[in-house]
Amino acid sequence: MAEIIRIYNENPNPREIAKVVKTLRSGGLVIYPTDTVYGLGCDITNNSALEKIAQIKGVKLEKANFSFICHDLSNLSDYVKQIDTATFKILKRCLPGPYTFILPGNNNLPTVFKKKKTVGIRVPDNNICRAIVEELGNPIVSTSIRDEDEVIEYTTDPELIQEKWDNLVDIVIDGGYGDNTPSTVIDLTSEEPEVLREGKGSLEIM
């Protein structure tokens, strides 16, 4: 049964953050707010937790397009090949913010993602998830939680999320009502940036 924990974005309680991190380190799954929709995530270093998320999403883990939630751009070199100055300037200008950037992956990717040539990097403008990642010491692998309702598409009410996901995750963080517009996805692996999905992030940064 999922525990619901109230954490405030303006000033995340360190004790509650530590509790979430302890759950992640032990292979637990957590639903948490971002600057867009609520996300489902686990510790990037925990293979069994990664498998659980892939099962829930109904995808093969090695083929899954999960995002890596980072605290800031200092995590980049852990999983991303060296990028040029123009690419770095775009990242610096947009992050933290409601974007997912597709970048070339390097050889340090977790074993389950070794065959992937690219990774999706997120640095949300949300203090809760960034505090979790900072305390954890490495990124969270994340995927948006979708709703079967085609009109709503993304559930925004933490209590409804807890009801629906009660038996699938360990913690649901109540960070207030979420947004129902996902991040803008931009591929930066070619010479020109390519928008793969227009979402909350403005395209004027191009």
PDB file of C-alpha atoms in Angstrom:
ATOM      1  CA  MET A   1       0.000   0.000   0.000  1.00  0.00           C
ATOM      2  CA  ALA A   2       1.447   3.360  -1.044  1.00  0.00           C
ATOM      3  CA  GLU A   3       2.213   5.897   1.652  1.00  0.00           C
ATOM      4  CA  ILE A   4       1.263   9.460   0.761  1.00  0.00           C
ATOM      5  CA  ILE A   5       3.704  12.105   1.991  1.00  0.00           C
ATOM      6  CA  ARG A   6       3.017  15.838   1.831  1.00  0.00           C
ATOM      7  CA  ILE A   7       6.093  17.858   0.837  1.00  0.00           C
ATOM      8  CA  TYR A   8       6.048  21.573   0.046  1.00  0.00           C
ATOM      9  CA  ASN A   9       7.862  22.783  -3.065  1.00  0.00           C
ATOM     10  CA  GLU A  10       8.828  26.130  -1.497  1.00  0.00           C
ATOM     11  CA  ASN A  11      10.713  24.442   1.348  1.00  0.00           C
ATOM     12  CA  PRO A  12      11.014  20.637   1.138  1.00  0.00           C
ATOM     13  CA  ASN A  13      11.332  19.058   4.590  1.00  0.00           C
ATOM     14  CA  PRO A  14      14.763  17.323   4.785  1.00  0.00           C
ATOM     15  CA  ARG A  15      13.343  14.557   6.994  1.00  0.00           C
ATOM     16  CA  GLU A  16      10.664  13.701   4.434  1.00  0.00           C
ATOM     17  CA  ILE A  17      13.192  13.895   1.582  1.00  0.00           C
ATOM     18  CA  ALA A  18      15.478  11.472   3.464  1.00  0.00           C
ATOM     19  CA  LYS A  19      12.542   9.074   3.909  1.00  0.00           C
ATOM     20  CA  VAL A  20      11.855   9.097   0.157  1.00  0.00           C
ATOM     21  CA  VAL A  21      15.544   8.560  -0.626  1.00  0.00           C
ATOM     22  CA  LYS A  22      15.715   5.608   1.783  1.00  0.00           C
ATOM     23  CA  THR A  23      12.793   4.018  -0.092  1.00  0.00           C
ATOM     24  CA  LEU A  24      14.468   4.632  -3.463  1.00  0.00           C
ATOM     25  CA  ARG A  25      17.762   3.138  -2.257  1.00  0.00           C
ATOM     26  CA  SER A  26      15.956   0.000  -1.120  1.00  0.00           C
ATOM     27  CA  GLY A  27      14.459  -0.506  -4.597  1.00  0.00           C
ATOM     28  CA  GLY A  28      11.156   1.263  -4.003  1.00  0.00           C
ATOM     29  CA  LEU A  29       9.082   3.144  -6.575  1.00  0.00           C
ATOM     30  CA  VAL A  30       8.013   6.723  -5.956  1.00  0.00           C
ATOM     31  CA  ILE A  31       5.534   9.058  -7.656  1.00  0.00           C
ATOM     32  CA  TYR A  32       6.570  12.688  -7.332  1.00  0.00           C
ATOM     33  CA  PRO A  33       5.800  16.141  -8.734  1.00  0.00           C
ATOM     34  CA  THR A  34       7.871  17.873 -11.382  1.00  0.00           C
ATOM     35  CA  ASP A  35       7.406  21.259 -13.060  1.00  0.00           C
ATOM     36  CA  THR A  36       5.080  19.510 -15.542  1.00  0.00           C
ATOM     37  CA  VAL A  37       3.161  16.283 -14.841  1.00  0.00           C
ATOM     38  CA  TYR A  38       3.665  13.848 -11.971  1.00  0.00           C
ATOM     39  CA  GLY A  39       6.381  11.266 -12.597  1.00  0.00           C
ATOM     40  CA  LEU A  40       6.997   7.657 -11.598  1.00  0.00           C
ATOM     41  CA  GLY A  41      10.612   7.041 -10.717  1.00  0.00           C
ATOM     42  CA  CYS A  42      13.250   4.820  -9.149  1.00  0.00           C
ATOM     43  CA  ASP A  43      16.964   4.834  -8.392  1.00  0.00           C
ATOM     44  CA  ILE A  44      18.904   4.600 -11.668  1.00  0.00           C
ATOM     45  CA  THR A  45      21.344   2.128 -10.063  1.00  0.00           C
ATOM     46  CA  ASN A  46      18.675  -0.387  -8.981  1.00  0.00           C
ATOM     47  CA  ASN A  47      17.989  -2.934 -11.729  1.00  0.00           C
ATOM     48  CA  SER A  48      15.058  -4.660 -10.043  1.00  0.00           C
ATOM     49  CA  ALA A  49      13.299  -1.301  -9.542  1.00  0.00           C
ATOM     50  CA  LEU A  50      13.939  -0.434 -13.209  1.00  0.00           C
ATOM     51  CA  GLU A  51      12.401  -3.771 -14.218  1.00  0.00           C
ATOM     52  CA  LYS A  52       9.333  -3.015 -12.090  1.00  0.00           C
ATOM     53  CA  ILE A  53       8.763   0.325 -13.839  1.00  0.00           C
ATOM     54  CA  ALA A  54       9.187  -1.284 -17.266  1.00  0.00           C
ATOM     55  CA  GLN A  55       6.624  -3.958 -16.292  1.00  0.00           C
ATOM     56  CA  ILE A  56       4.132  -1.329 -15.123  1.00  0.00           C
ATOM     57  CA  LYS A  57       4.559   0.578 -18.404  1.00  0.00           C
ATOM     58  CA  GLY A  58       4.341  -2.636 -20.428  1.00  0.00           C
ATOM     59  CA  VAL A  59       7.669  -2.139 -22.212  1.00  0.00           C
ATOM     60  CA  LYS A  60      10.963  -4.000 -22.488  1.00  0.00           C
ATOM     61  CA  LEU A  61      13.456  -2.275 -20.201  1.00  0.00           C
ATOM     62  CA  GLU A  62      16.260  -2.101 -22.778  1.00  0.00           C
ATOM     63  CA  LYS A  63      13.912  -0.404 -25.250  1.00  0.00           C
ATOM     64  CA  ALA A  64      12.181   1.921 -22.772  1.00  0.00           C
ATOM     65  CA  ASN A  65      12.466   5.678 -23.341  1.00  0.00           C
ATOM     66  CA  PHE A  66      12.755   6.765 -19.728  1.00  0.00           C
ATOM     67  CA  SER A  67      14.132  10.162 -18.725  1.00  0.00           C
ATOM     68  CA  PHE A  68      16.970  10.741 -16.298  1.00  0.00           C
ATOM     69  CA  ILE A  69      16.005  13.326 -13.673  1.00  0.00           C
ATOM     70  CA  CYS A  70      19.143  15.227 -12.656  1.00  0.00           C
ATOM     71  CA  HIS A  71      19.714  17.810  -9.916  1.00  0.00           C
ATOM     72  CA  ASP A  72      21.651  20.091 -12.247  1.00  0.00           C
ATOM     73  CA  LEU A  73      23.943  19.961 -15.263  1.00  0.00           C
ATOM     74  CA  SER A  74      26.858  18.589 -13.216  1.00  0.00           C
ATOM     75  CA  ASN A  75      25.305  15.104 -13.601  1.00  0.00           C
ATOM     76  CA  LEU A  76      25.543  15.330 -17.387  1.00  0.00           C
ATOM     77  CA  SER A  77      29.054  13.965 -17.863  1.00  0.00           C
ATOM     78  CA  ASP A  78      28.084  10.811 -15.928  1.00  0.00           C
ATOM     79  CA  TYR A  79      25.883   9.564 -18.763  1.00  0.00           C
ATOM     80  CA  VAL A  80      26.279  11.938 -21.719  1.00  0.00           C
ATOM     81  CA  LYS A  81      29.097  12.188 -24.262  1.00  0.00           C
ATOM     82  CA  GLN A  82      30.975  15.469 -24.433  1.00  0.00           C
ATOM     83  CA  ILE A  83      28.751  18.105 -25.996  1.00  0.00           C
ATOM     84  CA  ASP A  84      29.674  21.237 -27.916  1.00  0.00           C
ATOM     85  CA  THR A  85      29.394  24.791 -26.618  1.00  0.00           C
ATOM     86  CA  ALA A  86      26.222  25.634 -28.576  1.00  0.00           C
ATOM     87  CA  THR A  87      24.411  22.605 -27.105  1.00  0.00           C
ATOM     88  CA  PHE A  88      25.588  23.438 -23.592  1.00  0.00           C
ATOM     89  CA  LYS A  89      24.328  27.019 -23.988  1.00  0.00           C
ATOM     90  CA  ILE A  90      20.832  25.750 -24.875  1.00  0.00           C
ATOM     91  CA  LEU A  91      20.834  23.486 -21.802  1.00  0.00           C
ATOM     92  CA  LYS A  92      22.112  26.276 -19.563  1.00  0.00           C
ATOM     93  CA  ARG A  93      19.435  28.640 -20.855  1.00  0.00           C
ATOM     94  CA  CYS A  94      16.540  26.207 -20.416  1.00  0.00           C
ATOM     95  CA  LEU A  95      17.343  24.222 -17.289  1.00  0.00           C
ATOM     96  CA  PRO A  96      15.967  23.930 -14.704  1.00  0.00           C
ATOM     97  CA  GLY A  97      12.779  23.985 -16.765  1.00  0.00           C
ATOM     98  CA  PRO A  98       9.991  21.998 -18.453  1.00  0.00           C
ATOM     99  CA  TYR A  99      12.154  20.346 -21.106  1.00  0.00           C
ATOM    100  CA  THR A 100      13.486  16.883 -21.881  1.00  0.00           C
ATOM    101  CA  PHE A 101      16.662  17.033 -23.961  1.00  0.00           C
ATOM    102  CA  ILE A 102      17.755  14.027 -25.995  1.00  0.00           C
ATOM    103  CA  LEU A 103      21.546  13.789 -25.859  1.00  0.00           C
ATOM    104  CA  PRO A 104      24.162  11.223 -26.972  1.00  0.00           C
ATOM    105  CA  GLY A 105      24.736   8.612 -24.251  1.00  0.00           C
ATOM    106  CA  ASN A 106      28.234   7.563 -23.192  1.00  0.00           C
ATOM    107  CA  ASN A 107      29.724   4.248 -22.033  1.00  0.00           C
ATOM    108  CA  ASN A 108      28.814   4.803 -18.381  1.00  0.00           C
ATOM    109  CA  LEU A 109      25.099   4.174 -18.880  1.00  0.00           C
ATOM    110  CA  PRO A 110      23.625   1.579 -16.511  1.00  0.00           C
ATOM    111  CA  THR A 111      24.025  -1.962 -17.880  1.00  0.00           C
ATOM    112  CA  VAL A 112      20.359  -2.255 -18.851  1.00  0.00           C
ATOM    113  CA  PHE A 113      20.672   0.824 -21.086  1.00  0.00           C
ATOM    114  CA  LYS A 114      24.072  -0.028 -22.619  1.00  0.00           C
ATOM    115  CA  LYS A 115      22.619  -0.492 -26.111  1.00  0.00           C
ATOM    116  CA  LYS A 116      20.956   2.912 -26.124  1.00  0.00           C
ATOM    117  CA  LYS A 117      22.687   5.567 -28.186  1.00  0.00           C
ATOM    118  CA  THR A 118      20.778   8.487 -26.615  1.00  0.00           C
ATOM    119  CA  VAL A 119      19.382   9.536 -23.238  1.00  0.00           C
ATOM    120  CA  GLY A 120      16.623  11.942 -22.248  1.00  0.00           C
ATOM    121  CA  ILE A 121      17.812  14.412 -19.617  1.00  0.00           C
ATOM    122  CA  ARG A 122      15.479  16.403 -17.346  1.00  0.00           C
ATOM    123  CA  VAL A 123      16.300  19.039 -14.725  1.00  0.00           C
ATOM    124  CA  PRO A 124      12.804  20.061 -13.582  1.00  0.00           C
ATOM    125  CA  ASP A 125      12.162  23.458 -12.024  1.00  0.00           C
ATOM    126  CA  ASN A 126      10.761  21.780  -8.922  1.00  0.00           C
ATOM    127  CA  ASN A 127      12.527  21.814  -5.570  1.00  0.00           C
ATOM    128  CA  ILE A 128      11.031  18.517  -4.372  1.00  0.00           C
ATOM    129  CA  CYS A 129      12.358  16.212  -7.077  1.00  0.00           C
ATOM    130  CA  ARG A 130      15.672  18.065  -7.289  1.00  0.00           C
ATOM    131  CA  ALA A 131      16.148  17.763  -3.512  1.00  0.00           C
ATOM    132  CA  ILE A 132      15.476  14.011  -3.775  1.00  0.00           C
ATOM    133  CA  VAL A 133      18.041  13.575  -6.552  1.00  0.00           C
ATOM    134  CA  GLU A 134      20.613  15.683  -4.697  1.00  0.00           C
ATOM    135  CA  GLU A 135      20.174  13.617  -1.508  1.00  0.00           C
ATOM    136  CA  LEU A 136      20.210  10.352  -3.486  1.00  0.00           C
ATOM    137  CA  GLY A 137      23.490  11.302  -5.169  1.00  0.00           C
ATOM    138  CA  ASN A 138      22.528  10.081  -8.647  1.00  0.00           C
ATOM    139  CA  PRO A 139      19.679  10.561 -11.121  1.00  0.00           C
ATOM    140  CA  ILE A 140      16.214   9.036 -10.880  1.00  0.00           C
ATOM    141  CA  VAL A 141      14.941   7.146 -13.909  1.00  0.00           C
ATOM    142  CA  SER A 142      11.524   8.592 -14.611  1.00  0.00           C
ATOM    143  CA  THR A 143       8.427   8.262 -16.749  1.00  0.00           C
ATOM    144  CA  SER A 144       5.244  10.355 -16.766  1.00  0.00           C
ATOM    145  CA  ILE A 145       2.169   8.798 -15.202  1.00  0.00           C
ATOM    146  CA  ARG A 146      -0.591   8.786 -17.770  1.00  0.00           C
ATOM    147  CA  ASP A 147      -4.316   8.338 -17.367  1.00  0.00           C
ATOM    148  CA  GLU A 148      -6.507   6.003 -19.408  1.00  0.00           C
ATOM    149  CA  ASP A 149      -8.947   8.887 -19.801  1.00  0.00           C
ATOM    150  CA  GLU A 150      -8.058  10.376 -23.176  1.00  0.00           C
ATOM    151  CA  VAL A 151      -9.532  13.740 -22.225  1.00  0.00           C
ATOM    152  CA  ILE A 152      -7.549  14.151 -19.002  1.00  0.00           C
ATOM    153  CA  GLU A 153      -4.457  12.203 -20.159  1.00  0.00           C
ATOM    154  CA  TYR A 154      -2.466  13.150 -17.037  1.00  0.00           C
ATOM    155  CA  THR A 155      -3.852  12.881 -13.487  1.00  0.00           C
ATOM    156  CA  THR A 156      -3.025  16.002 -11.474  1.00  0.00           C
ATOM    157  CA  ASP A 157      -4.612  15.297  -8.059  1.00  0.00           C
ATOM    158  CA  PRO A 158      -2.204  13.492  -5.657  1.00  0.00           C
ATOM    159  CA  GLU A 159      -5.065  11.787  -3.779  1.00  0.00           C
ATOM    160  CA  LEU A 160      -6.487  10.342  -6.997  1.00  0.00           C
ATOM    161  CA  ILE A 161      -2.976   9.291  -7.996  1.00  0.00           C
ATOM    162  CA  GLN A 162      -2.570   7.482  -4.673  1.00  0.00           C
ATOM    163  CA  GLU A 163      -5.897   5.689  -5.138  1.00  0.00           C
ATOM    164  CA  LYS A 164      -4.957   4.491  -8.599  1.00  0.00           C
ATOM    165  CA  TRP A 165      -1.342   3.544  -7.901  1.00  0.00           C
ATOM    166  CA  ASP A 166      -1.841   2.277  -4.346  1.00  0.00           C
ATOM    167  CA  ASN A 167      -0.667  -1.291  -4.992  1.00  0.00           C
ATOM    168  CA  LEU A 168       2.031  -0.469  -7.527  1.00  0.00           C
ATOM    169  CA  VAL A 169       4.304   2.030  -5.773  1.00  0.00           C
ATOM    170  CA  ASP A 170       5.715   2.588  -2.292  1.00  0.00           C
ATOM    171  CA  ILE A 171       5.315   6.359  -1.908  1.00  0.00           C
ATOM    172  CA  VAL A 172       3.170   9.032  -3.543  1.00  0.00           C
ATOM    173  CA  ILE A 173       4.444  12.533  -2.800  1.00  0.00           C
ATOM    174  CA  ASP A 174       1.716  15.111  -2.484  1.00  0.00           C
ATOM    175  CA  GLY A 175       3.345  18.259  -3.808  1.00  0.00           C
ATOM    176  CA  GLY A 176       0.043  19.919  -4.627  1.00  0.00           C
ATOM    177  CA  TYR A 177      -1.893  19.740  -7.871  1.00  0.00           C
ATOM    178  CA  GLY A 178       0.350  18.915 -10.834  1.00  0.00           C
ATOM    179  CA  ASP A 179       0.252  20.282 -14.342  1.00  0.00           C
ATOM    180  CA  ASN A 180      -1.397  18.321 -17.145  1.00  0.00           C
ATOM    181  CA  THR A 181       0.988  19.422 -19.892  1.00  0.00           C
ATOM    182  CA  PRO A 182       4.147  17.307 -20.311  1.00  0.00           C
ATOM    183  CA  SER A 183       7.644  18.586 -20.992  1.00  0.00           C
ATOM    184  CA  THR A 184       8.779  19.766 -24.407  1.00  0.00           C
ATOM    185  CA  VAL A 185      11.115  17.139 -25.895  1.00  0.00           C
ATOM    186  CA  ILE A 186      14.013  18.414 -28.011  1.00  0.00           C
ATOM    187  CA  ASP A 187      16.585  16.224 -29.749  1.00  0.00           C
ATOM    188  CA  LEU A 188      20.051  17.789 -29.602  1.00  0.00           C
ATOM    189  CA  THR A 189      21.962  14.887 -31.159  1.00  0.00           C
ATOM    190  CA  SER A 190      22.075  16.377 -34.683  1.00  0.00           C
ATOM    191  CA  GLU A 191      23.410  19.648 -36.029  1.00  0.00           C
ATOM    192  CA  GLU A 192      20.026  21.357 -35.695  1.00  0.00           C
ATOM    193  CA  PRO A 193      17.754  20.949 -32.629  1.00  0.00           C
ATOM    194  CA  GLU A 194      14.647  18.937 -33.481  1.00  0.00           C
ATOM    195  CA  VAL A 195      11.389  19.239 -31.541  1.00  0.00           C
ATOM    196  CA  LEU A 196       9.985  15.738 -30.947  1.00  0.00           C
ATOM    197  CA  ARG A 197       7.087  16.861 -28.741  1.00  0.00           C
ATOM    198  CA  GLU A 198       5.774  20.336 -28.065  1.00  0.00           C
ATOM    199  CA  GLY A 199       4.792  20.605 -24.420  1.00  0.00           C
ATOM    200  CA  LYS A 200       5.033  23.140 -21.621  1.00  0.00           C
ATOM    201  CA  GLY A 201       8.494  24.482 -22.524  1.00  0.00           C
ATOM    202  CA  SER A 202       8.546  27.413 -24.964  1.00  0.00           C
ATOM    203  CA  LEU A 203      10.079  26.839 -28.402  1.00  0.00           C
ATOM    204  CA  GLU A 204      11.469  30.359 -28.489  1.00  0.00           C
ATOM    205  CA  ILE A 205      14.735  29.063 -27.014  1.00  0.00           C
ATOM    206  CA  MET A 206      15.779  27.597 -30.365  1.00  0.00           C
TER     207      MET A 206
END
